[in-house]
Amino acid sequence: MHESSTSRVAGWRLGIPVYIYAVIFSSFCVVLGLLWDIMWHMSIGRDGLLAPPHVVIYIGAIVSGLFSAYQILKLTLTKNDPGRAQAVPFWGVFYGPLGAMFSVWGALAMLTSAPFDDWWHNTYGLDVQILTPPHTVLAIGIMTVQFGALVGVLALQNQLRYQTVTPDSHSNGRASRLKWLFALSAGFLLMMLYTLLSESMGKHESHYSGYYATAAIIFPFYLLAVGRASLLRWPITIISSIYMIGMLVPSWVLQNFPATPRLGPVSNDITHYQPFMFPLLLVIPALAIDWLMQRFDAPKDGKRKLNDWLLAGLYAVVFMLILLAVQWPFGEFLVTSPYARNGVFLSYSMGYDGSPDWEFRYAFPPWLTQSTPVFLKNYGKALLYATLSARVGLYWGNWMKRVAR
């Protein structure tokens, strides 16, 4: 009976190490806990070391650290382990997958930030922004854990990329699962990146050039890197969909639970959790970029692949133009339309410390609007930023395709 259960578990894993599943679960936990923590601060205010959102984040850190450390120690202490040949040496003593190394260090940073954050609250009170010093340490730790999950899956996926194996149900199933695990890990990291940028990319900023400059610097780099490294047919679209679903579902669920402020002053008398903002509609430009990548990045019928600088310029211009065409009217809808003030589009959301009668709650404030010439001038600069970002992303994607340890 025991052997049968063990074989079933091993069969379900499809030969993928347990620590890979663990770190992807951790990647999900930490970003979910972070989103919950933001909504907790918007709705309740007071928290402590063991507040429920913090516990979810700690679970992610502990699971990631323990499973990754076990994998490293296993390869270090078992000299004849077949996985040791593809392990990365560290300090001349330890051997382990590169992704596990990142995950261990990220977990340590996250757990270090916990007492730091508790001390910060006791000394300075409430956070007035997302990136306080302890939150910065936490964010670095979270992204390191998530990057470790990404690299861990990537190494296994790339080992299959360059292997010649006889197709069978097991190898096909393993390859398919690795593709989707990579998409999940990339989507969770994209959620984290957007959360960190959210203070400058809210709905009120959607008619301001800085909004598009921020998007130009970050998203072409990341999306093209993971898109080039992935083996899925529509990778950027799938990863962007995971990001959007991951950002929306916690808000859609938590807004139904009661929450009242525990700190004053209370300007907005709320009774339920206030949801986080509606995310960028990245899935729409992602569709266009995926189509272009299929046509120009991996051409068939003997056609020559375009130079990466030309590809970067093409991807950047298409991404930015579609983003502007989508987010400008959608941002106006979120800010001004009464049809956006509901549990789907979440525009009604406002923290307990914000005035519900603020004159720009449902209007664009003058400091976040620009004349057409000024906006176009700055948007032109954003196109340049996007081109450079896309070129670095393609270069990084080439590196990611070679990771195999």
Coordinates of C-alpha atoms in Angstrom, one line a residue, residues 48-209:
G48 CA 1.0 43.3 14.1
L49 CA 3.7 40.8 13.6
L50 CA 1.2 37.9 13.3
A51 CA -1.6 39.7 11.4
P52 CA -3.3 37.2 9.0
P53 CA -1.8 38.7 5.8
H54 CA 1.7 38.6 7.4
V55 CA 1.2 35.0 8.3
V56 CA 0.4 34.1 4.7
I57 CA 3.6 35.9 3.6
Y58 CA 5.6 34.1 6.3
I59 CA 4.2 30.7 5.2
G60 CA 5.5 31.5 1.7
A61 CA 8.9 32.4 3.0
I62 CA 9.2 29.4 5.3
V63 CA 8.0 26.9 2.7
S64 CA 10.3 28.3 0.1
G65 CA 13.3 28.4 2.4
L66 CA 12.8 24.9 3.9
F67 CA 12.2 23.1 0.6
S68 CA 15.0 24.9 -1.2
A69 CA 17.4 24.4 1.6
Y70 CA 16.5 20.7 1.7
Q71 CA 17.2 20.4 -2.0
I72 CA 20.6 22.1 -1.6
L73 CA 21.6 20.0 1.4
K74 CA 20.5 16.8 -0.4
L75 CA 22.7 17.6 -3.4
T76 CA 25.6 18.7 -1.1
L77 CA 25.6 15.7 1.1
T78 CA 24.8 13.0 -1.6
K79 CA 27.9 13.1 -3.8
N80 CA 26.5 10.4 -6.2
D81 CA 23.2 12.2 -6.7
P82 CA 22.5 12.4 -10.5
G83 CA 21.3 16.0 -10.0
R84 CA 24.7 17.1 -8.6
A85 CA 26.2 17.3 -12.1
Q86 CA 23.9 20.1 -13.0
A87 CA 24.1 21.9 -9.6
V88 CA 25.7 25.2 -9.0
P89 CA 28.5 25.3 -6.4
F90 CA 28.3 28.0 -3.7
W91 CA 31.1 29.0 -1.3
G92 CA 32.9 25.9 -2.4
V93 CA 30.8 23.9 0.0
F94 CA 27.2 23.8 -1.1
Y95 CA 25.7 22.5 -4.3
G96 CA 22.2 23.1 -5.6
P97 CA 20.0 24.4 -8.4
L98 CA 20.4 28.1 -9.1
G99 CA 16.7 28.7 -8.4
A100 CA 16.9 27.1 -5.0
M101 CA 19.9 29.4 -4.1
F102 CA 17.8 32.5 -5.0
S103 CA 14.8 31.1 -3.0
V104 CA 16.8 30.5 0.1
W105 CA 18.3 34.0 0.1
G106 CA 14.9 35.5 -0.6
A107 CA 13.3 33.7 2.2
L108 CA 16.0 34.9 4.6
A109 CA 15.4 38.5 3.5
M110 CA 11.6 38.1 4.0
L111 CA 11.9 36.7 7.5
T112 CA 14.5 39.3 8.4
S113 CA 12.0 42.1 7.4
A114 CA 9.3 40.8 9.8
P115 CA 10.8 42.0 13.1
F116 CA 12.1 45.1 11.2
D117 CA 8.6 46.0 10.1
D118 CA 7.2 45.4 13.6
W119 CA 9.8 47.7 15.1
W120 CA 9.1 50.3 12.4
H121 CA 5.4 50.3 13.3
N122 CA 6.1 50.6 17.0
T123 CA 8.5 53.4 16.4
Y124 CA 6.9 55.4 13.6
G125 CA 3.3 54.2 13.4
L126 CA 1.4 53.5 10.2
D127 CA 2.9 53.2 6.8
V128 CA 2.1 56.1 4.5
Q129 CA 3.4 54.4 1.4
I130 CA 4.0 50.8 0.1
L131 CA 7.9 51.0 0.0
T132 CA 8.9 51.8 3.6
P133 CA 12.4 50.6 4.5
P134 CA 11.1 47.3 6.0
H135 CA 8.7 46.8 3.1
T136 CA 11.6 47.4 0.7
V137 CA 13.6 44.6 2.3
L138 CA 10.4 42.4 2.2
A139 CA 9.9 43.3 -1.5
I140 CA 13.5 42.4 -2.4
G141 CA 13.0 39.1 -0.6
I142 CA 9.7 38.4 -2.3
M143 CA 11.0 39.1 -5.8
T144 CA 14.1 37.0 -5.0
V145 CA 11.9 34.0 -4.0
Q146 CA 9.8 34.5 -7.1
F147 CA 12.8 34.8 -9.3
G148 CA 14.1 31.6 -7.8
A149 CA 10.9 29.9 -8.7
L150 CA 11.1 31.2 -12.2
V151 CA 14.7 30.1 -12.7
G152 CA 14.1 26.7 -11.1
V153 CA 11.3 25.9 -13.6
L154 CA 13.3 27.5 -16.4
A155 CA 16.3 25.2 -15.8
L156 CA 14.2 22.1 -16.1
Q157 CA 12.3 23.4 -19.1
N158 CA 15.6 24.3 -20.9
Q159 CA 17.0 20.8 -20.2
L160 CA 14.1 19.4 -22.2
R161 CA 14.4 22.2 -24.8
Y162 CA 17.8 20.8 -26.0
Q163 CA 17.2 17.1 -25.3
T164 CA 16.3 14.6 -28.0
V165 CA 13.8 12.2 -26.5
T166 CA 11.3 9.7 -27.8
P167 CA 7.9 11.3 -27.4
D168 CA 5.6 9.4 -25.0
S169 CA 2.7 10.4 -22.6
H170 CA 5.1 10.8 -19.7
S171 CA 7.6 13.1 -21.4
N172 CA 4.9 15.1 -23.2
G173 CA 3.0 15.5 -19.9
R174 CA 6.2 16.6 -18.1
A175 CA 7.0 19.1 -20.9
S176 CA 3.5 20.5 -20.8
R177 CA 3.5 20.9 -17.1
L178 CA 6.8 22.7 -17.0
K179 CA 5.5 25.2 -19.6
W180 CA 2.6 26.0 -17.4
L181 CA 4.6 26.1 -14.2
F182 CA 6.9 28.6 -15.9
A183 CA 3.8 30.7 -16.9
L184 CA 2.5 30.6 -13.4
S185 CA 5.8 31.7 -11.8
A186 CA 6.2 34.5 -14.4
G187 CA 2.6 35.6 -13.8
F188 CA 3.1 35.8 -10.0
L189 CA 6.3 37.8 -10.4
L190 CA 4.4 40.2 -12.8
M191 CA 1.8 40.6 -10.1
M192 CA 4.5 41.7 -7.7
L193 CA 6.1 44.1 -10.2
Y194 CA 2.7 45.8 -10.8
T195 CA 2.0 46.0 -7.1
L196 CA 5.2 47.9 -6.5
L197 CA 4.4 50.3 -9.4
S198 CA 0.8 50.8 -8.4
E199 CA 1.4 54.0 -6.5
S200 CA 2.4 55.7 -9.8
M201 CA 0.0 53.7 -12.0
G202 CA -3.4 54.2 -10.5
K203 CA -6.5 55.1 -12.6
H204 CA -6.0 58.8 -11.9
E205 CA -2.6 58.7 -13.6
S206 CA -3.8 57.2 -16.8
H207 CA -3.9 60.5 -18.6
Y208 CA -0.5 61.5 -17.4
S209 CA 2.7 60.8 -19.4

